[in-house]
Each structure stands twice: as C-alpha cells, then as structure tokens.
Amino acid sequence: MFPVISSRHLWWGGLQRRICLNQPELSKQHFQHVHIRVGDRAELSRAFTQGDVVTFSELTGDVNPLHLNEDFAKHTKFGKTIVHGVLINGLISALLGTKMPGPGCVFLSQEIKFPAPLYVGEVVLASAEVKKLKKFIAIIAVSCFVIESKKTVMEGWVKVMVPEAPKS
C-alpha cells in the first residue's frame, strides 16, 4: 500500500500519522477548490448475474456455497444463492470513484450493514449523498436498494479523501 501525503498527515493502511512538513499552513481559499458540496448526490444501478458472482468468488477465493450452490442455499433462511455483500459494496466504490466525488477519490473508512439479501438478477440502485465536508475529507451516506421491491440491501457511510478540482 502506498502512503498518501496531505499537508499535515500521512495515511498508511488506514492509520493516520501526524508528520512534520516544512510547508506553510494552507489557506481557506485553497480548500475552496474542492468540487463537491454538502447535499451533492449520485446514483448507479446494476443487476448482478450468477457469472458476476462466480467471477468475484474466483478473484477473491470466497467460495462460500451460500453464493454459489443453489442446493446448499435452498436449505438456508435465504432460500437461494445471494450476492456477496462486498460485491454490492463495490457499487459504492464505483459510484464514488467515477461519479461523485470522482477520479482521485480515496476511501479512508466505512461503516456499512446489510439488512437484507440481494439475489442474482435483482436490479439494485446504489446512491451516495455528501453529508459533511471538512477541507479534503467528505462524509458520505451510502445505500443500495432493490428498485422493484424498495428493499434496502446495504446502508451506511464512508469517509473519503476528495481530490482537488481540476485547475482551469
């Protein structure tokens, strides 16, 4: 993992370390170049296929039969295979990294829960809304729900480092 250096801190593996840089304090005017605001929202939708679930299992090594084996899954409380929660969370990563805040955004931490399962083929809508912004750090509320049933399958918040707005 590579460190990300800000004006006052070094981030390494999710740990914050105070470092001493011989740089002047950044002015408030400098931080007005952040291109998002509290209240900004973005959305992204997708339906996962069984092939997506299999590919994810192969890439990660998570071969839990609850995700891959219908015979096993039908004897669980879910009744059939379910999409990996971390795969659902990947939609949030895609949303934040491509739409809002966008390219250059870095995940710092997250707290999420999965109140209901997502089944293969259900169309899920991932959404994010900026709740708090302090300098280059944003706290963003995130959720994923099934469009047809309005069932929430993931919800929580993430803390991200926001890239500077492109200089024109």
PDB file of C-alpha atoms in Angstrom:
ATOM      1  CA  MET A   1       0.000   0.000   0.000  1.00  0.00           C
ATOM      2  CA  PHE A   2       1.303   3.466  -0.856  1.00  0.00           C
ATOM      3  CA  PRO A   3       1.142   6.396   1.542  1.00  0.00           C
ATOM      4  CA  VAL A   4      -0.968   9.420   0.696  1.00  0.00           C
ATOM      5  CA  ILE A   5       0.543  12.633   1.949  1.00  0.00           C
ATOM      6  CA  SER A   6      -1.571  15.639   2.834  1.00  0.00           C
ATOM      7  CA  SER A   7      -0.398  18.934   4.260  1.00  0.00           C
ATOM      8  CA  ARG A   8      -0.328  17.580   7.815  1.00  0.00           C
ATOM      9  CA  HIS A   9      -0.847  13.810   7.885  1.00  0.00           C
ATOM     10  CA  LEU A  10       0.473  10.608   6.425  1.00  0.00           C
ATOM     11  CA  TRP A  11      -2.130   7.914   5.731  1.00  0.00           C
ATOM     12  CA  TRP A  12      -0.849   4.361   5.617  1.00  0.00           C
ATOM     13  CA  GLY A  13      -3.059   1.298   5.708  1.00  0.00           C
ATOM     14  CA  GLY A  14      -5.945   3.277   7.172  1.00  0.00           C
ATOM     15  CA  LEU A  15      -3.809   4.621  10.030  1.00  0.00           C
ATOM     16  CA  GLN A  16      -3.320   8.323  10.409  1.00  0.00           C
ATOM     17  CA  ARG A  17       0.109   9.538  11.494  1.00  0.00           C
ATOM     18  CA  ARG A  18       0.950  13.182  12.136  1.00  0.00           C
ATOM     19  CA  ILE A  19       4.048  14.244  10.238  1.00  0.00           C
ATOM     20  CA  CYS A  20       6.024  17.435  10.175  1.00  0.00           C
ATOM     21  CA  LEU A  21       6.254  19.125   6.802  1.00  0.00           C
ATOM     22  CA  ASN A  22       8.100  22.371   6.265  1.00  0.00           C
ATOM     23  CA  GLN A  23       5.154  23.864   4.396  1.00  0.00           C
ATOM     24  CA  PRO A  24       3.073  26.902   5.264  1.00  0.00           C
ATOM     25  CA  GLU A  25      -0.435  26.387   6.587  1.00  0.00           C
ATOM     26  CA  LEU A  26      -2.857  26.107   3.663  1.00  0.00           C
ATOM     27  CA  SER A  27      -5.330  28.957   3.482  1.00  0.00           C
ATOM     28  CA  LYS A  28      -9.107  28.526   3.471  1.00  0.00           C
ATOM     29  CA  GLN A  29      -9.096  29.865  -0.068  1.00  0.00           C
ATOM     30  CA  HIS A  30      -7.062  26.829  -1.158  1.00  0.00           C
ATOM     31  CA  PHE A  31      -9.804  24.500   0.105  1.00  0.00           C
ATOM     32  CA  GLN A  32     -12.497  26.239  -1.934  1.00  0.00           C
ATOM     33  CA  HIS A  33     -11.167  24.283  -4.896  1.00  0.00           C
ATOM     34  CA  VAL A  34     -12.953  21.108  -3.773  1.00  0.00           C
ATOM     35  CA  HIS A  35     -15.543  20.370  -6.439  1.00  0.00           C
ATOM     36  CA  ILE A  36     -18.282  18.821  -4.279  1.00  0.00           C
ATOM     37  CA  ARG A  37     -20.667  20.330  -1.762  1.00  0.00           C
ATOM     38  CA  VAL A  38     -22.799  19.091   1.125  1.00  0.00           C
ATOM     39  CA  GLY A  39     -26.023  17.756  -0.379  1.00  0.00           C
ATOM     40  CA  ASP A  40     -24.480  16.558  -3.662  1.00  0.00           C
ATOM     41  CA  ARG A  41     -25.897  13.174  -4.722  1.00  0.00           C
ATOM     42  CA  ALA A  42     -25.086  10.486  -7.258  1.00  0.00           C
ATOM     43  CA  GLU A  43     -26.580   7.122  -8.240  1.00  0.00           C
ATOM     44  CA  LEU A  44     -25.601   3.990 -10.145  1.00  0.00           C
ATOM     45  CA  SER A  45     -27.681   0.885 -10.899  1.00  0.00           C
ATOM     46  CA  ARG A  46     -26.824  -2.677 -11.810  1.00  0.00           C
ATOM     47  CA  ALA A  47     -28.145  -6.237 -11.807  1.00  0.00           C
ATOM     48  CA  PHE A  48     -25.538  -8.856 -10.868  1.00  0.00           C
ATOM     49  CA  THR A  49     -25.514 -12.132 -12.810  1.00  0.00           C
ATOM     50  CA  GLN A  50     -24.509 -15.545 -11.500  1.00  0.00           C
ATOM     51  CA  GLY A  51     -21.430 -15.157 -13.711  1.00  0.00           C
ATOM     52  CA  ASP A  52     -20.514 -11.968 -11.812  1.00  0.00           C
ATOM     53  CA  VAL A  53     -20.821 -13.855  -8.513  1.00  0.00           C
ATOM     54  CA  VAL A  54     -18.684 -16.745  -9.810  1.00  0.00           C
ATOM     55  CA  THR A  55     -16.018 -14.352 -11.133  1.00  0.00           C
ATOM     56  CA  PHE A  56     -15.945 -12.498  -7.806  1.00  0.00           C
ATOM     57  CA  SER A  57     -15.588 -15.822  -5.959  1.00  0.00           C
ATOM     58  CA  GLU A  58     -12.700 -16.845  -8.188  1.00  0.00           C
ATOM     59  CA  LEU A  59     -10.934 -13.482  -7.800  1.00  0.00           C
ATOM     60  CA  THR A  60     -11.278 -13.347  -4.013  1.00  0.00           C
ATOM     61  CA  GLY A  61     -11.298 -17.012  -3.037  1.00  0.00           C
ATOM     62  CA  ASP A  62     -14.646 -16.557  -1.259  1.00  0.00           C
ATOM     63  CA  VAL A  63     -16.270 -19.802  -2.364  1.00  0.00           C
ATOM     64  CA  ASN A  64     -18.931 -19.884   0.347  1.00  0.00           C
ATOM     65  CA  PRO A  65     -21.635 -22.210  -1.077  1.00  0.00           C
ATOM     66  CA  LEU A  66     -24.290 -19.694   0.026  1.00  0.00           C
ATOM     67  CA  HIS A  67     -23.221 -17.661  -3.027  1.00  0.00           C
ATOM     68  CA  LEU A  68     -22.512 -20.476  -5.472  1.00  0.00           C
ATOM     69  CA  ASN A  69     -24.559 -23.602  -4.752  1.00  0.00           C
ATOM     70  CA  GLU A  70     -28.353 -23.485  -5.166  1.00  0.00           C
ATOM     71  CA  ASP A  71     -28.817 -26.869  -3.446  1.00  0.00           C
ATOM     72  CA  PHE A  72     -26.925 -25.639  -0.391  1.00  0.00           C
ATOM     73  CA  ALA A  73     -28.584 -22.205  -0.374  1.00  0.00           C
ATOM     74  CA  LYS A  74     -32.160 -23.512  -0.650  1.00  0.00           C
ATOM     75  CA  HIS A  75     -31.759 -25.063   2.818  1.00  0.00           C
ATOM     76  CA  THR A  76     -30.782 -21.726   4.384  1.00  0.00           C
ATOM     77  CA  LYS A  77     -33.026 -18.898   5.572  1.00  0.00           C
ATOM     78  CA  PHE A  78     -32.380 -17.162   2.229  1.00  0.00           C
ATOM     79  CA  GLY A  79     -33.871 -19.960   0.110  1.00  0.00           C
ATOM     80  CA  LYS A  80     -31.472 -19.408  -2.785  1.00  0.00           C
ATOM     81  CA  THR A  81     -27.991 -18.085  -3.513  1.00  0.00           C
ATOM     82  CA  ILE A  82     -27.227 -14.485  -2.594  1.00  0.00           C
ATOM     83  CA  VAL A  83     -24.801 -11.905  -3.976  1.00  0.00           C
ATOM     84  CA  HIS A  84     -21.693 -11.271  -1.840  1.00  0.00           C
ATOM     85  CA  GLY A  85     -22.125  -8.182   0.351  1.00  0.00           C
ATOM     86  CA  VAL A  86     -18.675  -6.941  -0.623  1.00  0.00           C
ATOM     87  CA  LEU A  87     -19.657  -7.178  -4.297  1.00  0.00           C
ATOM     88  CA  ILE A  88     -22.657  -4.947  -3.555  1.00  0.00           C
ATOM     89  CA  ASN A  89     -20.314  -2.576  -1.725  1.00  0.00           C
ATOM     90  CA  GLY A  90     -18.205  -2.492  -4.888  1.00  0.00           C
ATOM     91  CA  LEU A  91     -21.013  -0.474  -6.498  1.00  0.00           C
ATOM     92  CA  ILE A  92     -20.383   2.234  -3.901  1.00  0.00           C
ATOM     93  CA  SER A  93     -16.674   2.209  -4.755  1.00  0.00           C
ATOM     94  CA  ALA A  94     -17.537   2.534  -8.452  1.00  0.00           C
ATOM     95  CA  LEU A  95     -20.018   5.332  -7.764  1.00  0.00           C
ATOM     96  CA  LEU A  96     -17.578   7.346  -5.655  1.00  0.00           C
ATOM     97  CA  GLY A  97     -14.607   6.735  -7.937  1.00  0.00           C
ATOM     98  CA  THR A  98     -16.361   7.565 -11.209  1.00  0.00           C
ATOM     99  CA  LYS A  99     -19.252   9.949 -10.485  1.00  0.00           C
ATOM    100  CA  MET A 100     -19.043  11.724  -7.150  1.00  0.00           C
ATOM    101  CA  PRO A 101     -16.540  12.834  -5.883  1.00  0.00           C
ATOM    102  CA  GLY A 102     -14.958  11.133  -8.930  1.00  0.00           C
ATOM    103  CA  PRO A 103     -11.485  10.176 -10.142  1.00  0.00           C
ATOM    104  CA  GLY A 104      -8.822  10.541  -7.471  1.00  0.00           C
ATOM    105  CA  CYS A 105     -11.220   9.905  -4.574  1.00  0.00           C
ATOM    106  CA  VAL A 106      -9.663   7.678  -1.880  1.00  0.00           C
ATOM    107  CA  PHE A 107     -11.630   5.534   0.623  1.00  0.00           C
ATOM    108  CA  LEU A 108     -10.410   6.171   4.172  1.00  0.00           C
ATOM    109  CA  SER A 109     -13.006   4.246   6.185  1.00  0.00           C
ATOM    110  CA  GLN A 110     -16.525   2.910   6.051  1.00  0.00           C
ATOM    111  CA  GLU A 111     -19.284   1.561   8.242  1.00  0.00           C
ATOM    112  CA  ILE A 112     -21.917  -0.491   6.467  1.00  0.00           C
ATOM    113  CA  LYS A 113     -24.616  -3.032   7.213  1.00  0.00           C
ATOM    114  CA  PHE A 114     -26.595  -5.454   5.088  1.00  0.00           C
ATOM    115  CA  PRO A 115     -30.198  -5.553   6.356  1.00  0.00           C
ATOM    116  CA  ALA A 116     -31.471  -7.838   3.576  1.00  0.00           C
ATOM    117  CA  PRO A 117     -30.025 -10.147   0.922  1.00  0.00           C
ATOM    118  CA  LEU A 118     -29.556  -9.272  -2.738  1.00  0.00           C
ATOM    119  CA  TYR A 119     -30.442 -12.077  -5.138  1.00  0.00           C
ATOM    120  CA  VAL A 120     -28.907 -12.574  -8.570  1.00  0.00           C
ATOM    121  CA  GLY A 121     -30.858 -10.656 -11.218  1.00  0.00           C
ATOM    122  CA  GLU A 122     -32.382  -8.050  -8.895  1.00  0.00           C
ATOM    123  CA  VAL A 123     -31.665  -4.510 -10.103  1.00  0.00           C
ATOM    124  CA  VAL A 124     -30.025  -2.571  -7.285  1.00  0.00           C
ATOM    125  CA  LEU A 125     -29.618   1.203  -7.101  1.00  0.00           C
ATOM    126  CA  ALA A 126     -26.526   2.481  -5.279  1.00  0.00           C
ATOM    127  CA  SER A 127     -26.769   6.042  -4.012  1.00  0.00           C
ATOM    128  CA  ALA A 128     -24.466   8.439  -2.201  1.00  0.00           C
ATOM    129  CA  GLU A 129     -25.019  11.851  -0.617  1.00  0.00           C
ATOM    130  CA  VAL A 130     -22.397  14.172   0.851  1.00  0.00           C
ATOM    131  CA  LYS A 131     -23.372  14.858   4.469  1.00  0.00           C
ATOM    132  CA  LYS A 132     -20.274  16.641   5.780  1.00  0.00           C
ATOM    133  CA  LEU A 133     -17.251  18.236   4.160  1.00  0.00           C
ATOM    134  CA  LYS A 134     -14.180  19.459   6.011  1.00  0.00           C
ATOM    135  CA  LYS A 135     -11.234  20.521   3.908  1.00  0.00           C
ATOM    136  CA  PHE A 136     -10.494  17.490   1.687  1.00  0.00           C
ATOM    137  CA  ILE A 137     -12.425  14.941   3.757  1.00  0.00           C
ATOM    138  CA  ALA A 138     -16.058  14.071   2.980  1.00  0.00           C
ATOM    139  CA  ILE A 139     -18.505  12.002   5.000  1.00  0.00           C
ATOM    140  CA  ILE A 140     -20.929  10.403   2.569  1.00  0.00           C
ATOM    141  CA  ALA A 141     -24.130   8.488   3.364  1.00  0.00           C
ATOM    142  CA  VAL A 142     -24.446   5.438   1.108  1.00  0.00           C
ATOM    143  CA  SER A 143     -27.173   2.909   0.418  1.00  0.00           C
ATOM    144  CA  CYS A 144     -28.203   0.234  -2.042  1.00  0.00           C
ATOM    145  CA  PHE A 145     -31.792  -0.853  -2.551  1.00  0.00           C
ATOM    146  CA  VAL A 146     -33.627  -3.118  -4.957  1.00  0.00           C
ATOM    147  CA  ILE A 147     -35.559  -0.897  -7.362  1.00  0.00           C
ATOM    148  CA  GLU A 148     -38.599  -3.167  -7.763  1.00  0.00           C
ATOM    149  CA  SER A 149     -39.227  -4.033  -4.113  1.00  0.00           C
ATOM    150  CA  LYS A 150     -37.573  -0.969  -2.459  1.00  0.00           C
ATOM    151  CA  LYS A 151     -35.756  -3.475  -0.192  1.00  0.00           C
ATOM    152  CA  THR A 152     -32.579  -1.987   1.320  1.00  0.00           C
ATOM    153  CA  VAL A 153     -29.659  -4.409   0.893  1.00  0.00           C
ATOM    154  CA  MET A 154     -26.825  -2.175   2.122  1.00  0.00           C
ATOM    155  CA  GLU A 155     -26.588   1.107   4.036  1.00  0.00           C
ATOM    156  CA  GLY A 156     -24.045   3.106   5.955  1.00  0.00           C
ATOM    157  CA  TRP A 157     -21.453   5.815   5.469  1.00  0.00           C
ATOM    158  CA  VAL A 158     -17.995   6.249   4.057  1.00  0.00           C
ATOM    159  CA  LYS A 159     -15.229   8.712   4.744  1.00  0.00           C
ATOM    160  CA  VAL A 160     -13.230   9.689   1.676  1.00  0.00           C
ATOM    161  CA  MET A 161     -10.398  11.972   0.709  1.00  0.00           C
ATOM    162  CA  VAL A 162     -11.685  14.264  -2.015  1.00  0.00           C
ATOM    163  CA  PRO A 163      -9.391  15.182  -4.910  1.00  0.00           C
ATOM    164  CA  GLU A 164      -8.805  18.814  -5.735  1.00  0.00           C
ATOM    165  CA  ALA A 165     -10.950  20.222  -8.506  1.00  0.00           C
ATOM    166  CA  PRO A 166      -9.073  20.327 -11.805  1.00  0.00           C
ATOM    167  CA  LYS A 167      -7.312  23.652 -12.245  1.00  0.00           C
ATOM    168  CA  SER A 168      -8.524  25.559 -15.250  1.00  0.00           C
TER     169      SER A 168
END
